[in-house]
Amino acid sequence: MRTPRIPESRCRVLLAAFALAAVLDLASLAVGFHGGHVIAKPLLMPLLAAWAAARGAPRLLVAALLCGWGGDVLLLSDADPAFLAGMTCFAAGHVCYLALFARNGTSRARSALLTPGYLVALVTTVTLLWPDLPADLRVPVAGYSTLLVAMACAAAVRLGPVAGLGGALFLLSDTLIATGVADWPQPPRPDLWIMLTYLAAQLLLATGTLRALEARPGPSATYGEVRSTTP
């Protein structure tokens, strides 16, 4: 089921608000202003979810983005229980994405060639990280990684390159988090790169989903239940 649409002008306002919050968040991380990050981060996914809903997004897409919001808020805390709870929220979001892709996507033969590559990436990453992860996080991280890779692969195989790139960037973002938890060497300002790739991932997943639905023939396209993603 898709959410009702609102006027185009309001869609643009919501997208602009998301872009402004993203710039504030990334700029705060770039200069080390933690207060700006604490203010901006909780605004990001609700704004993106509101924009997607305004474009006629399926409820599963809105739910996936709001699960991301829950994870974002929880990961503002450095406590181990908050990390596990945040990972659970993101895992729920990946389940929403998988259900969304299964219902609305179509298998693409060329993209299906990516499946073995994603499988190799999953096994390799978990194997390498396992010895360096805290013992109580090894199984949760492995389980979460399996869901994440399945989502990234399904995005590419069933929805095409835009959503596929979003899935790949989500995988990159969370891999940076996992390597930090494992105390591997990190790039300068790792939080900046994590958020940059994460925000791009969620935006591309939302945009790719909406474009795929709009391009699909049938009554939904005829009656305009899914609108163009062009701002």
PDB file of C-alpha atoms in Angstrom, residues 101 152 155-156 159-168 201 204-205 207-209:
ATOM      1  CA  PHE A 101      12.169  -5.359  -2.994  1.00  0.00           C
ATOM      2  CA  ALA A 152      22.376  -4.548  -0.730  1.00  0.00           C
ATOM      3  CA  ALA A 155      18.537  -3.679  -4.160  1.00  0.00           C
ATOM      4  CA  ALA A 156      20.826  -4.150  -7.155  1.00  0.00           C
ATOM      5  CA  LEU A 159      15.566  -2.537  -8.489  1.00  0.00           C
ATOM      6  CA  GLY A 160      18.573  -1.618 -10.605  1.00  0.00           C
ATOM      7  CA  PRO A 161      21.646   0.622 -10.405  1.00  0.00           C
ATOM      8  CA  VAL A 162      20.334   3.578  -8.371  1.00  0.00           C
ATOM      9  CA  ALA A 163      19.032   1.474  -5.484  1.00  0.00           C
ATOM     10  CA  GLY A 164      21.952  -0.911  -6.010  1.00  0.00           C
ATOM     11  CA  LEU A 165      24.437   1.908  -5.435  1.00  0.00           C
ATOM     12  CA  GLY A 166      22.487   2.867  -2.315  1.00  0.00           C
ATOM     13  CA  GLY A 167      22.772  -0.672  -0.991  1.00  0.00           C
ATOM     14  CA  ALA A 168      26.500  -0.771  -1.712  1.00  0.00           C
ATOM     15  CA  ALA A 201      22.735   5.264   0.732  1.00  0.00           C
ATOM     16  CA  LEU A 204      19.571   6.482  -3.231  1.00  0.00           C
ATOM     17  CA  LEU A 205      17.542   3.571  -1.863  1.00  0.00           C
ATOM     18  CA  THR A 207      14.989   7.403  -4.945  1.00  0.00           C
ATOM     19  CA  GLY A 208      15.739   4.107  -6.668  1.00  0.00           C
ATOM     20  CA  THR A 209      12.617   2.513  -5.204  1.00  0.00           C
TER      21      THR A 209
END
